[in-house]
Amino acid sequence: MMGWRALGVVLLFSCGAAAAPASEGAGGEGTPSSEEAPSYGHGRQFGLRAGLTGGYRMAFRYASSPYCSAPDPAKSEKDQQKFCGFSAPLALDLAASFAILDGLEPFLWGRFGLQEEPKTDTEPLLLVGVGTRIYTMSDSAFKIFLEPAIGYELEGSRGTLRAPFDTKDYKQDFVFHLAAGPEYDFSKYAGVYLDAGLTTGVVRAINSTMELTVGLQFRAP
């Protein structure tokens, strides 16, 4: 009888010892109870993005600024239209970047007009510049970014809007750019973005474009 009791004690002890590691694995420190969420941070990645930009452009001319509408030969030069508003021609927006941190991504910027701008008699937009994107929630698939940048416009005149007294010179322009919007990453290597912003030039005239851009973002490695 004593032998059966001893055997029972041994079996109970063995079962308890075997069950203990299993219970630790289920909820203890040995094995996590759930998988970690994937990170979509882009620190130390190179990036390339391409977008299509359109918007509404407003120009306030200085006395020496190019016209912003067809000049009226019946009016003197000082009486020509000073303020104009019109739809901005579509442009291709490109940038190459390198993310120093998940939330900080400096970039080289280019914007290339797909059409001439008849209202101001300028050739298709040609703009180069630098800027950075500052991300919130930088390690999640859905992000919000702020995008400050500066640029330099290089396009010139088409030479078609000329009045007899017109001696206007199309100076190269310095611009300030600020935009913000959401980005959604399908993976660490590709995503889509939408931003709304304002680009303002100050040399040729005081001209601002309220703009909307939609595009694709690619990154590696």
mmCIF file of N, CA, C and O in Angstrom, residues 97-198:
data_model
loop_
_atom_site.group_PDB
_atom_site.id
_atom_site.type_symbol
_atom_site.label_atom_id
_atom_site.label_comp_id
_atom_site.label_asym_id
_atom_site.label_seq_id
_atom_site.Cartn_x
_atom_site.Cartn_y
_atom_site.Cartn_z
ATOM 1 N N SER A 97 15.597 62.053 -51.396
ATOM 2 C CA SER A 97 15.761 62.322 -49.962
ATOM 3 C C SER A 97 16.644 61.278 -49.291
ATOM 4 O O SER A 97 16.918 60.203 -49.836
ATOM 5 N N PHE A 98 17.051 61.613 -48.059
ATOM 6 C CA PHE A 98 17.711 60.666 -47.171
ATOM 7 C C PHE A 98 17.236 60.960 -45.755
ATOM 8 O O PHE A 98 17.392 62.082 -45.256
ATOM 9 N N ALA A 99 16.625 59.968 -45.100
ATOM 10 C CA ALA A 99 16.071 60.150 -43.768
ATOM 11 C C ALA A 99 17.177 60.001 -42.726
ATOM 12 O O ALA A 99 17.682 58.902 -42.495
ATOM 13 N N ILE A 100 17.555 61.107 -42.115
ATOM 14 C CA ILE A 100 18.554 61.072 -41.046
ATOM 15 C C ILE A 100 18.008 60.315 -39.840
ATOM 16 O O ILE A 100 18.698 59.514 -39.219
ATOM 17 N N LEU A 101 16.744 60.582 -39.522
ATOM 18 C CA LEU A 101 16.021 59.914 -38.444
ATOM 19 C C LEU A 101 14.664 59.488 -38.994
ATOM 20 O O LEU A 101 14.255 59.921 -40.076
ATOM 21 N N ASP A 102 13.941 58.677 -38.233
ATOM 22 C CA ASP A 102 12.595 58.296 -38.664
ATOM 23 C C ASP A 102 11.725 59.520 -38.911
ATOM 24 O O ASP A 102 10.907 59.535 -39.824
ATOM 25 N N GLY A 103 11.892 60.557 -38.101
ATOM 26 C CA GLY A 103 11.018 61.723 -38.197
ATOM 27 C C GLY A 103 11.609 62.905 -38.926
ATOM 28 O O GLY A 103 10.990 63.969 -38.958
ATOM 29 N N LEU A 104 12.795 62.760 -39.538
ATOM 30 C CA LEU A 104 13.449 63.892 -40.199
ATOM 31 C C LEU A 104 14.050 63.430 -41.515
ATOM 32 O O LEU A 104 14.960 62.597 -41.531
ATOM 33 N N GLU A 105 13.569 64.002 -42.624
ATOM 34 C CA GLU A 105 13.950 63.530 -43.961
ATOM 35 C C GLU A 105 14.272 64.717 -44.890
ATOM 36 O O GLU A 105 13.405 65.228 -45.598
ATOM 37 N N PRO A 106 15.521 65.201 -44.917
ATOM 38 C CA PRO A 106 15.904 66.260 -45.860
ATOM 39 C C PRO A 106 15.808 65.763 -47.306
ATOM 40 O O PRO A 106 15.979 64.571 -47.581
ATOM 41 N N PHE A 107 15.560 66.701 -48.232
ATOM 42 C CA PHE A 107 15.429 66.300 -49.636
ATOM 43 C C PHE A 107 15.911 67.398 -50.585
ATOM 44 O O PHE A 107 15.926 68.584 -50.243
ATOM 45 N N LEU A 108 16.292 66.973 -51.783
ATOM 46 C CA LEU A 108 16.525 67.856 -52.917
ATOM 47 C C LEU A 108 15.246 67.867 -53.746
ATOM 48 O O LEU A 108 14.657 66.811 -53.997
ATOM 49 N N TRP A 109 14.865 69.044 -54.219
ATOM 50 C CA TRP A 109 13.524 69.236 -54.767
ATOM 51 C C TRP A 109 13.577 69.812 -56.171
ATOM 52 O O TRP A 109 14.407 70.683 -56.467
ATOM 53 N N GLY A 110 12.702 69.344 -57.041
ATOM 54 C CA GLY A 110 12.547 69.904 -58.369
ATOM 55 C C GLY A 110 11.079 69.943 -58.765
ATOM 56 O O GLY A 110 10.334 69.003 -58.456
ATOM 57 N N ARG A 111 10.661 71.002 -59.419
ATOM 58 C CA ARG A 111 9.284 71.102 -59.912
ATOM 59 C C ARG A 111 9.338 71.571 -61.365
ATOM 60 O O ARG A 111 9.977 72.588 -61.674
ATOM 61 N N PHE A 112 8.659 70.831 -62.236
ATOM 62 C CA PHE A 112 8.768 71.055 -63.673
ATOM 63 C C PHE A 112 7.367 71.206 -64.267
ATOM 64 O O PHE A 112 6.562 70.267 -64.246
ATOM 65 N N GLY A 113 7.084 72.397 -64.798
ATOM 66 C CA GLY A 113 5.779 72.679 -65.352
ATOM 67 C C GLY A 113 5.479 71.839 -66.584
ATOM 68 O O GLY A 113 6.353 71.622 -67.432
ATOM 69 N N LEU A 114 4.252 71.382 -66.687
ATOM 70 C CA LEU A 114 3.824 70.599 -67.846
ATOM 71 C C LEU A 114 3.198 71.479 -68.927
ATOM 72 O O LEU A 114 2.915 70.997 -70.023
ATOM 73 N N GLN A 115 2.983 72.760 -68.588
ATOM 74 C CA GLN A 115 2.401 73.705 -69.534
ATOM 75 C C GLN A 115 3.039 75.076 -69.320
ATOM 76 O O GLN A 115 3.565 75.370 -68.248
ATOM 77 N N GLU A 116 2.962 75.914 -70.365
ATOM 78 C CA GLU A 116 3.344 77.306 -70.195
ATOM 79 C C GLU A 116 2.282 78.031 -69.364
ATOM 80 O O GLU A 116 1.180 77.510 -69.162
ATOM 81 N N GLU A 117 2.626 79.228 -68.889
ATOM 82 C CA GLU A 117 1.678 80.030 -68.112
ATOM 83 C C GLU A 117 1.330 81.282 -68.923
ATOM 84 O O GLU A 117 1.999 82.316 -68.821
ATOM 85 N N PRO A 118 0.262 81.223 -69.734
ATOM 86 C CA PRO A 118 -0.068 82.348 -70.613
ATOM 87 C C PRO A 118 -0.371 83.646 -69.872
ATOM 88 O O PRO A 118 -0.061 84.731 -70.370
ATOM 89 N N LYS A 119 -0.975 83.573 -68.692
ATOM 90 C CA LYS A 119 -1.359 84.786 -67.977
ATOM 91 C C LYS A 119 -0.165 85.685 -67.676
ATOM 92 O O LYS A 119 -0.255 86.908 -67.764
ATOM 93 N N THR A 120 0.945 85.072 -67.285
ATOM 94 C CA THR A 120 2.150 85.855 -66.972
ATOM 95 C C THR A 120 3.184 85.785 -68.083
ATOM 96 O O THR A 120 4.294 86.289 -67.931
ATOM 97 N N ASP A 121 2.824 85.129 -69.181
ATOM 98 C CA ASP A 121 3.700 85.027 -70.345
ATOM 99 C C ASP A 121 5.034 84.350 -70.016
ATOM 100 O O ASP A 121 6.086 84.746 -70.493
ATOM 101 N N THR A 122 4.994 83.327 -69.170
ATOM 102 C CA THR A 122 6.220 82.630 -68.808
ATOM 103 C C THR A 122 6.269 81.233 -69.408
ATOM 104 O O THR A 122 5.238 80.621 -69.697
ATOM 105 N N GLU A 123 7.488 80.760 -69.574
ATOM 106 C CA GLU A 123 7.720 79.392 -70.026
ATOM 107 C C GLU A 123 7.285 78.418 -68.932
ATOM 108 O O GLU A 123 7.007 78.832 -67.805
ATOM 109 N N PRO A 124 7.227 77.105 -69.222
ATOM 110 C CA PRO A 124 6.868 76.138 -68.179
ATOM 111 C C PRO A 124 7.785 76.274 -66.960
ATOM 112 O O PRO A 124 8.987 76.505 -67.085
ATOM 113 N N LEU A 125 7.200 76.145 -65.803
ATOM 114 C CA LEU A 125 7.921 76.301 -64.539
ATOM 115 C C LEU A 125 9.157 75.411 -64.478
ATOM 116 O O LEU A 125 9.123 74.234 -64.842
ATOM 117 N N LEU A 126 10.256 75.985 -63.999
ATOM 118 C CA LEU A 126 11.490 75.232 -63.763
ATOM 119 C C LEU A 126 12.027 75.692 -62.412
ATOM 120 O O LEU A 126 12.568 76.800 -62.282
ATOM 121 N N LEU A 127 11.856 74.848 -61.389
ATOM 122 C CA LEU A 127 12.187 75.221 -60.025
ATOM 123 C C LEU A 127 13.065 74.140 -59.405
ATOM 124 O O LEU A 127 12.783 72.951 -59.535
ATOM 125 N N VAL A 128 14.129 74.547 -58.719
ATOM 126 C CA VAL A 128 14.986 73.618 -57.971
ATOM 127 C C VAL A 128 15.136 74.163 -56.557
ATOM 128 O O VAL A 128 15.091 75.382 -56.324
ATOM 129 N N GLY A 129 15.288 73.261 -55.583
ATOM 130 C CA GLY A 129 15.406 73.722 -54.210
ATOM 131 C C GLY A 129 15.765 72.612 -53.245
ATOM 132 O O GLY A 129 16.085 71.481 -53.645
ATOM 133 N N VAL A 130 15.709 72.936 -51.961
ATOM 134 C CA VAL A 130 15.992 71.982 -50.885
ATOM 135 C C VAL A 130 14.933 72.153 -49.802
ATOM 136 O O VAL A 130 14.332 73.229 -49.661
ATOM 137 N N GLY A 131 14.723 71.100 -49.036
ATOM 138 C CA GLY A 131 13.751 71.173 -47.954
ATOM 139 C C GLY A 131 13.866 69.968 -47.047
ATOM 140 O O GLY A 131 14.817 69.178 -47.134
ATOM 141 N N THR A 132 12.897 69.795 -46.179
ATOM 142 C CA THR A 132 12.877 68.626 -45.300
ATOM 143 C C THR A 132 11.433 68.278 -44.969
ATOM 144 O O THR A 132 10.553 69.147 -44.981
ATOM 145 N N ARG A 133 11.204 67.005 -44.700
ATOM 146 C CA ARG A 133 9.911 66.561 -44.180
ATOM 147 C C ARG A 133 10.097 66.176 -42.717
ATOM 148 O O ARG A 133 11.033 65.452 -42.377
ATOM 149 N N ILE A 134 9.188 66.656 -41.881
ATOM 150 C CA ILE A 134 9.187 66.359 -40.459
ATOM 151 C C ILE A 134 7.928 65.547 -40.179
ATOM 152 O O ILE A 134 6.812 66.035 -40.401
ATOM 153 N N TYR A 135 8.096 64.302 -39.712
ATOM 154 C CA TYR A 135 6.978 63.375 -39.552
ATOM 155 C C TYR A 135 6.534 63.257 -38.098
ATOM 156 O O TYR A 135 7.363 63.219 -37.184
ATOM 157 N N THR A 136 5.230 63.174 -37.898
ATOM 158 C CA THR A 136 4.679 62.708 -36.634
ATOM 159 C C THR A 136 4.309 61.236 -36.814
ATOM 160 O O THR A 136 4.128 60.770 -37.939
ATOM 161 N N MET A 137 4.216 60.486 -35.717
ATOM 162 C CA MET A 137 3.902 59.046 -35.785
ATOM 163 C C MET A 137 4.800 58.361 -36.817
ATOM 164 O O MET A 137 4.345 57.588 -37.653
ATOM 165 N N SER A 138 6.096 58.662 -36.757
ATOM 166 C CA SER A 138 7.011 58.272 -37.829
ATOM 167 C C SER A 138 7.197 56.769 -37.965
ATOM 168 O O SER A 138 7.653 56.307 -39.021
ATOM 169 N N ASP A 139 6.879 55.976 -36.933
ATOM 170 C CA ASP A 139 7.067 54.538 -37.039
ATOM 171 C C ASP A 139 5.774 53.800 -37.394
ATOM 172 O O ASP A 139 5.752 52.574 -37.424
ATOM 173 N N SER A 140 4.701 54.530 -37.683
ATOM 174 C CA SER A 140 3.430 53.894 -38.055
ATOM 175 C C SER A 140 3.217 53.980 -39.560
ATOM 176 O O SER A 140 3.843 54.786 -40.255
ATOM 177 N N ALA A 141 2.307 53.160 -40.070
ATOM 178 C CA ALA A 141 2.029 53.170 -41.509
ATOM 179 C C ALA A 141 1.395 54.495 -41.935
ATOM 180 O O ALA A 141 1.681 55.008 -43.021
ATOM 181 N N PHE A 142 0.543 55.065 -41.096
ATOM 182 C CA PHE A 142 -0.096 56.346 -41.384
ATOM 183 C C PHE A 142 0.668 57.447 -40.668
ATOM 184 O O PHE A 142 0.845 57.389 -39.456
ATOM 185 N N LYS A 143 1.113 58.448 -41.421
ATOM 186 C CA LYS A 143 1.925 59.526 -40.870
ATOM 187 C C LYS A 143 1.340 60.872 -41.289
ATOM 188 O O LYS A 143 0.658 60.971 -42.306
ATOM 189 N N ILE A 144 1.669 61.890 -40.539
ATOM 190 C CA ILE A 144 1.402 63.272 -40.924
ATOM 191 C C ILE A 144 2.751 63.980 -41.019
ATOM 192 O O ILE A 144 3.611 63.800 -40.160
ATOM 193 N N PHE A 145 2.935 64.774 -42.066
ATOM 194 C CA PHE A 145 4.227 65.453 -42.220
ATOM 195 C C PHE A 145 4.031 66.950 -42.437
ATOM 196 O O PHE A 145 3.005 67.419 -42.940
ATOM 197 N N LEU A 146 5.064 67.693 -42.058
ATOM 198 C CA LEU A 146 5.195 69.116 -42.338
ATOM 199 C C LEU A 146 6.401 69.273 -43.255
ATOM 200 O O LEU A 146 7.446 68.661 -43.016
ATOM 201 N N GLU A 147 6.255 70.104 -44.305
ATOM 202 C CA GLU A 147 7.293 70.180 -45.338
ATOM 203 C C GLU A 147 7.684 71.631 -45.623
ATOM 204 O O GLU A 147 7.078 72.292 -46.471
ATOM 205 N N PRO A 148 8.692 72.187 -44.954
ATOM 206 C CA PRO A 148 9.232 73.488 -45.343
ATOM 207 C C PRO A 148 10.332 73.317 -46.390
ATOM 208 O O PRO A 148 11.086 72.345 -46.357
ATOM 209 N N ALA A 149 10.430 74.281 -47.313
ATOM 210 C CA ALA A 149 11.462 74.218 -48.353
ATOM 211 C C ALA A 149 11.696 75.613 -48.920
ATOM 212 O O ALA A 149 10.862 76.523 -48.764
ATOM 213 N N ILE A 150 12.833 75.779 -49.575
ATOM 214 C CA ILE A 150 13.128 76.990 -50.343
ATOM 215 C C ILE A 150 13.531 76.563 -51.744
ATOM 216 O O ILE A 150 14.014 75.442 -51.956
ATOM 217 N N GLY A 151 13.323 77.462 -52.717
ATOM 218 C CA GLY A 151 13.646 77.105 -54.091
ATOM 219 C C GLY A 151 13.992 78.318 -54.934
ATOM 220 O O GLY A 151 13.852 79.477 -54.494
ATOM 221 N N TYR A 152 14.412 78.034 -56.172
ATOM 222 C CA TYR A 152 14.832 79.076 -57.107
ATOM 223 C C TYR A 152 14.195 78.783 -58.455
ATOM 224 O O TYR A 152 14.379 77.701 -59.019
ATOM 225 N N GLU A 153 13.432 79.744 -58.972
ATOM 226 C CA GLU A 153 12.772 79.584 -60.270
ATOM 227 C C GLU A 153 13.681 80.097 -61.380
ATOM 228 O O GLU A 153 14.242 81.184 -61.294
ATOM 229 N N LEU A 154 13.781 79.304 -62.471
ATOM 230 C CA LEU A 154 14.726 79.607 -63.540
ATOM 231 C C LEU A 154 14.062 79.897 -64.880
ATOM 232 O O LEU A 154 14.742 80.282 -65.834
ATOM 233 N N GLU A 155 12.743 79.715 -64.989
ATOM 234 C CA GLU A 155 12.086 79.883 -66.287
ATOM 235 C C GLU A 155 12.072 81.350 -66.710
ATOM 236 O O GLU A 155 12.174 82.256 -65.885
ATOM 237 N N GLY A 156 11.926 81.578 -68.025
ATOM 238 C CA GLY A 156 11.915 82.935 -68.567
ATOM 239 C C GLY A 156 10.619 83.237 -69.288
ATOM 240 O O GLY A 156 9.622 82.524 -69.160
ATOM 241 N N SER A 157 10.634 84.295 -70.098
ATOM 242 C CA SER A 157 9.444 84.772 -70.787
ATOM 243 C C SER A 157 9.213 84.023 -72.101
ATOM 244 O O SER A 157 10.153 83.610 -72.779
ATOM 245 N N ARG A 158 7.941 83.864 -72.469
ATOM 246 C CA ARG A 158 7.594 83.352 -73.794
ATOM 247 C C ARG A 158 7.750 84.441 -74.854
ATOM 248 O O ARG A 158 7.852 84.153 -76.034
ATOM 249 N N GLY A 159 7.673 85.716 -74.430
ATOM 250 C CA GLY A 159 7.850 86.826 -75.353
ATOM 251 C C GLY A 159 6.652 87.115 -76.238
ATOM 252 O O GLY A 159 6.814 87.667 -77.332
ATOM 253 N N THR A 160 5.456 86.786 -75.777
ATOM 254 C CA THR A 160 4.269 86.989 -76.621
ATOM 255 C C THR A 160 3.370 88.123 -76.141
ATOM 256 O O THR A 160 2.649 88.707 -76.941
ATOM 257 N N LEU A 161 3.366 88.450 -74.837
ATOM 258 C CA LEU A 161 2.535 89.538 -74.325
ATOM 259 C C LEU A 161 3.358 90.820 -74.291
ATOM 260 O O LEU A 161 3.969 91.163 -73.283
ATOM 261 N N ARG A 162 3.365 91.534 -75.378
ATOM 262 C CA ARG A 162 4.185 92.728 -75.466
ATOM 263 C C ARG A 162 3.340 93.951 -75.796
ATOM 264 O O ARG A 162 2.523 93.937 -76.706
ATOM 265 N N ALA A 163 3.525 95.000 -75.024
ATOM 266 C CA ALA A 163 2.927 96.293 -75.336
ATOM 267 C C ALA A 163 4.030 97.200 -75.891
ATOM 268 O O ALA A 163 5.219 96.928 -75.685
ATOM 269 N N PRO A 164 3.655 98.270 -76.569
ATOM 270 C CA PRO A 164 4.697 99.152 -77.135
ATOM 271 C C PRO A 164 5.678 99.680 -76.105
ATOM 272 O O PRO A 164 6.842 99.919 -76.406
ATOM 273 N N PHE A 165 5.237 99.846 -74.863
ATOM 274 C CA PHE A 165 6.100 100.403 -73.807
ATOM 275 C C PHE A 165 6.674 99.325 -72.892
ATOM 276 O O PHE A 165 7.256 99.626 -71.865
ATOM 277 N N ASP A 166 6.490 98.053 -73.242
ATOM 278 C CA ASP A 166 6.869 96.955 -72.357
ATOM 279 C C ASP A 166 8.367 96.691 -72.420
ATOM 280 O O ASP A 166 8.886 96.270 -73.448
ATOM 281 N N THR A 167 9.046 96.949 -71.315
ATOM 282 C CA THR A 167 10.477 96.646 -71.209
ATOM 283 C C THR A 167 10.743 95.746 -70.006
ATOM 284 O O THR A 167 11.836 95.742 -69.455
ATOM 285 N N LYS A 168 9.743 94.970 -69.604
ATOM 286 C CA LYS A 168 9.850 94.152 -68.402
ATOM 287 C C LYS A 168 10.891 93.039 -68.573
ATOM 288 O O LYS A 168 11.038 92.462 -69.643
ATOM 289 N N ASP A 169 11.603 92.783 -67.467
ATOM 290 C CA ASP A 169 12.612 91.735 -67.468
ATOM 291 C C ASP A 169 12.145 90.596 -66.557
ATOM 292 O O ASP A 169 11.704 90.838 -65.435
ATOM 293 N N TYR A 170 12.231 89.353 -67.033
ATOM 294 C CA TYR A 170 11.800 88.201 -66.238
ATOM 295 C C TYR A 170 12.966 87.720 -65.372
ATOM 296 O O TYR A 170 13.790 86.926 -65.789
ATOM 297 N N LYS A 171 12.995 88.229 -64.157
ATOM 298 C CA LYS A 171 14.067 87.868 -63.249
ATOM 299 C C LYS A 171 13.860 86.453 -62.720
ATOM 300 O O LYS A 171 12.743 85.975 -62.587
ATOM 301 N N GLN A 172 14.953 85.793 -62.392
ATOM 302 C CA GLN A 172 14.845 84.520 -61.679
ATOM 303 C C GLN A 172 14.321 84.813 -60.274
ATOM 304 O O GLN A 172 14.635 85.839 -59.677
ATOM 305 N N ASP A 173 13.510 83.883 -59.761
ATOM 306 C CA ASP A 173 12.755 84.175 -58.545
ATOM 307 C C ASP A 173 13.156 83.247 -57.402
ATOM 308 O O ASP A 173 13.444 82.067 -57.610
ATOM 309 N N PHE A 174 13.130 83.788 -56.187
ATOM 310 C CA PHE A 174 13.401 83.023 -54.970
ATOM 311 C C PHE A 174 12.064 82.732 -54.313
ATOM 312 O O PHE A 174 11.249 83.637 -54.122
ATOM 313 N N VAL A 175 11.824 81.457 -53.941
ATOM 314 C CA VAL A 175 10.508 81.086 -53.407
ATOM 315 C C VAL A 175 10.631 80.394 -52.056
ATOM 316 O O VAL A 175 11.631 79.732 -51.761
ATOM 317 N N PHE A 176 9.584 80.556 -51.254
ATOM 318 C CA PHE A 176 9.413 79.853 -49.988
ATOM 319 C C PHE A 176 8.240 78.891 -50.144
ATOM 320 O O PHE A 176 7.215 79.249 -50.734
ATOM 321 N N HIS A 177 8.395 77.706 -49.587
ATOM 322 C CA HIS A 177 7.373 76.671 -49.739
ATOM 323 C C HIS A 177 7.074 76.055 -48.376
ATOM 324 O O HIS A 177 7.980 75.771 -47.593
ATOM 325 N N LEU A 178 5.778 75.874 -48.090
ATOM 326 C CA LEU A 178 5.366 75.191 -46.870
ATOM 327 C C LEU A 178 4.126 74.357 -47.187
ATOM 328 O O LEU A 178 3.156 74.864 -47.752
ATOM 329 N N ALA A 179 4.179 73.076 -46.830
ATOM 330 C CA ALA A 179 3.059 72.174 -47.089
ATOM 331 C C ALA A 179 2.943 71.182 -45.944
ATOM 332 O O ALA A 179 3.870 71.000 -45.151
ATOM 333 N N ALA A 180 1.798 70.529 -45.868
ATOM 334 C CA ALA A 180 1.559 69.505 -44.845
ATOM 335 C C ALA A 180 0.520 68.536 -45.375
ATOM 336 O O ALA A 180 -0.310 68.889 -46.225
ATOM 337 N N GLY A 181 0.570 67.304 -44.869
ATOM 338 C CA GLY A 181 -0.416 66.333 -45.308
ATOM 339 C C GLY A 181 -0.142 64.946 -44.771
ATOM 340 O O GLY A 181 0.834 64.717 -44.044
ATOM 341 N N PRO A 182 -0.966 63.985 -45.153
ATOM 342 C CA PRO A 182 -0.811 62.604 -44.702
ATOM 343 C C PRO A 182 -0.018 61.762 -45.692
ATOM 344 O O PRO A 182 0.024 62.039 -46.895
ATOM 345 N N GLU A 183 0.609 60.727 -45.158
ATOM 346 C CA GLU A 183 1.265 59.700 -45.981
ATOM 347 C C GLU A 183 0.850 58.332 -45.448
ATOM 348 O O GLU A 183 0.766 58.140 -44.225
ATOM 349 N N TYR A 184 0.598 57.407 -46.355
ATOM 350 C CA TYR A 184 0.288 56.041 -45.944
ATOM 351 C C TYR A 184 1.287 55.101 -46.610
ATOM 352 O O TYR A 184 1.415 55.086 -47.840
ATOM 353 N N ASP A 185 2.018 54.335 -45.793
ATOM 354 C CA ASP A 185 3.015 53.396 -46.295
ATOM 355 C C ASP A 185 2.431 51.998 -46.400
ATOM 356 O O ASP A 185 1.940 51.441 -45.413
ATOM 357 N N PHE A 186 2.496 51.423 -47.593
ATOM 358 C CA PHE A 186 2.106 50.027 -47.770
ATOM 359 C C PHE A 186 3.151 49.101 -47.155
ATOM 360 O O PHE A 186 2.846 47.995 -46.712
ATOM 361 N N SER A 187 4.409 49.556 -47.149
ATOM 362 C CA SER A 187 5.523 48.815 -46.569
ATOM 363 C C SER A 187 6.607 49.833 -46.244
ATOM 364 O O SER A 187 6.402 51.042 -46.410
ATOM 365 N N LYS A 188 7.784 49.377 -45.816
ATOM 366 C CA LYS A 188 8.898 50.291 -45.570
ATOM 367 C C LYS A 188 9.471 50.841 -46.859
ATOM 368 O O LYS A 188 10.325 51.729 -46.834
ATOM 369 N N TYR A 189 8.996 50.349 -48.000
ATOM 370 C CA TYR A 189 9.611 50.697 -49.275
ATOM 371 C C TYR A 189 8.704 51.460 -50.228
ATOM 372 O O TYR A 189 9.176 51.985 -51.235
ATOM 373 N N ALA A 190 7.410 51.570 -49.954
ATOM 374 C CA ALA A 190 6.502 52.249 -50.874
ATOM 375 C C ALA A 190 5.292 52.789 -50.130
ATOM 376 O O ALA A 190 4.827 52.191 -49.152
ATOM 377 N N GLY A 191 4.798 53.944 -50.593
ATOM 378 C CA GLY A 191 3.626 54.551 -49.995
ATOM 379 C C GLY A 191 3.032 55.608 -50.908
ATOM 380 O O GLY A 191 3.545 55.877 -52.008
ATOM 381 N N VAL A 192 1.941 56.212 -50.460
ATOM 382 C CA VAL A 192 1.287 57.307 -51.176
ATOM 383 C C VAL A 192 1.161 58.490 -50.234
ATOM 384 O O VAL A 192 1.157 58.327 -49.010
ATOM 385 N N TYR A 193 1.066 59.700 -50.798
ATOM 386 C CA TYR A 193 0.931 60.883 -49.961
ATOM 387 C C TYR A 193 0.052 61.923 -50.644
ATOM 388 O O TYR A 193 -0.140 61.915 -51.875
ATOM 389 N N LEU A 194 -0.472 62.820 -49.838
ATOM 390 C CA LEU A 194 -1.281 63.946 -50.301
ATOM 391 C C LEU A 194 -0.889 65.138 -49.450
ATOM 392 O O LEU A 194 -0.811 65.028 -48.221
ATOM 393 N N ASP A 195 -0.606 66.272 -50.090
ATOM 394 C CA ASP A 195 -0.296 67.449 -49.286
ATOM 395 C C ASP A 195 -0.925 68.701 -49.879
ATOM 396 O O ASP A 195 -1.153 68.793 -51.086
ATOM 397 N N ALA A 196 -1.204 69.646 -49.012
ATOM 398 C CA ALA A 196 -1.708 70.959 -49.392
ATOM 399 C C ALA A 196 -0.724 71.988 -48.864
ATOM 400 O O ALA A 196 -0.206 71.843 -47.752
ATOM 401 N N GLY A 197 -0.452 73.023 -49.665
ATOM 402 C CA GLY A 197 0.542 73.974 -49.221
ATOM 403 C C GLY A 197 0.493 75.285 -49.974
ATOM 404 O O GLY A 197 -0.431 75.567 -50.750
ATOM 405 N N LEU A 198 1.529 76.088 -49.755
ATOM 406 C CA LEU A 198 1.647 77.412 -50.343
ATOM 407 C C LEU A 198 3.096 77.615 -50.772
ATOM 408 O O LEU A 198 4.025 77.364 -50.000
#
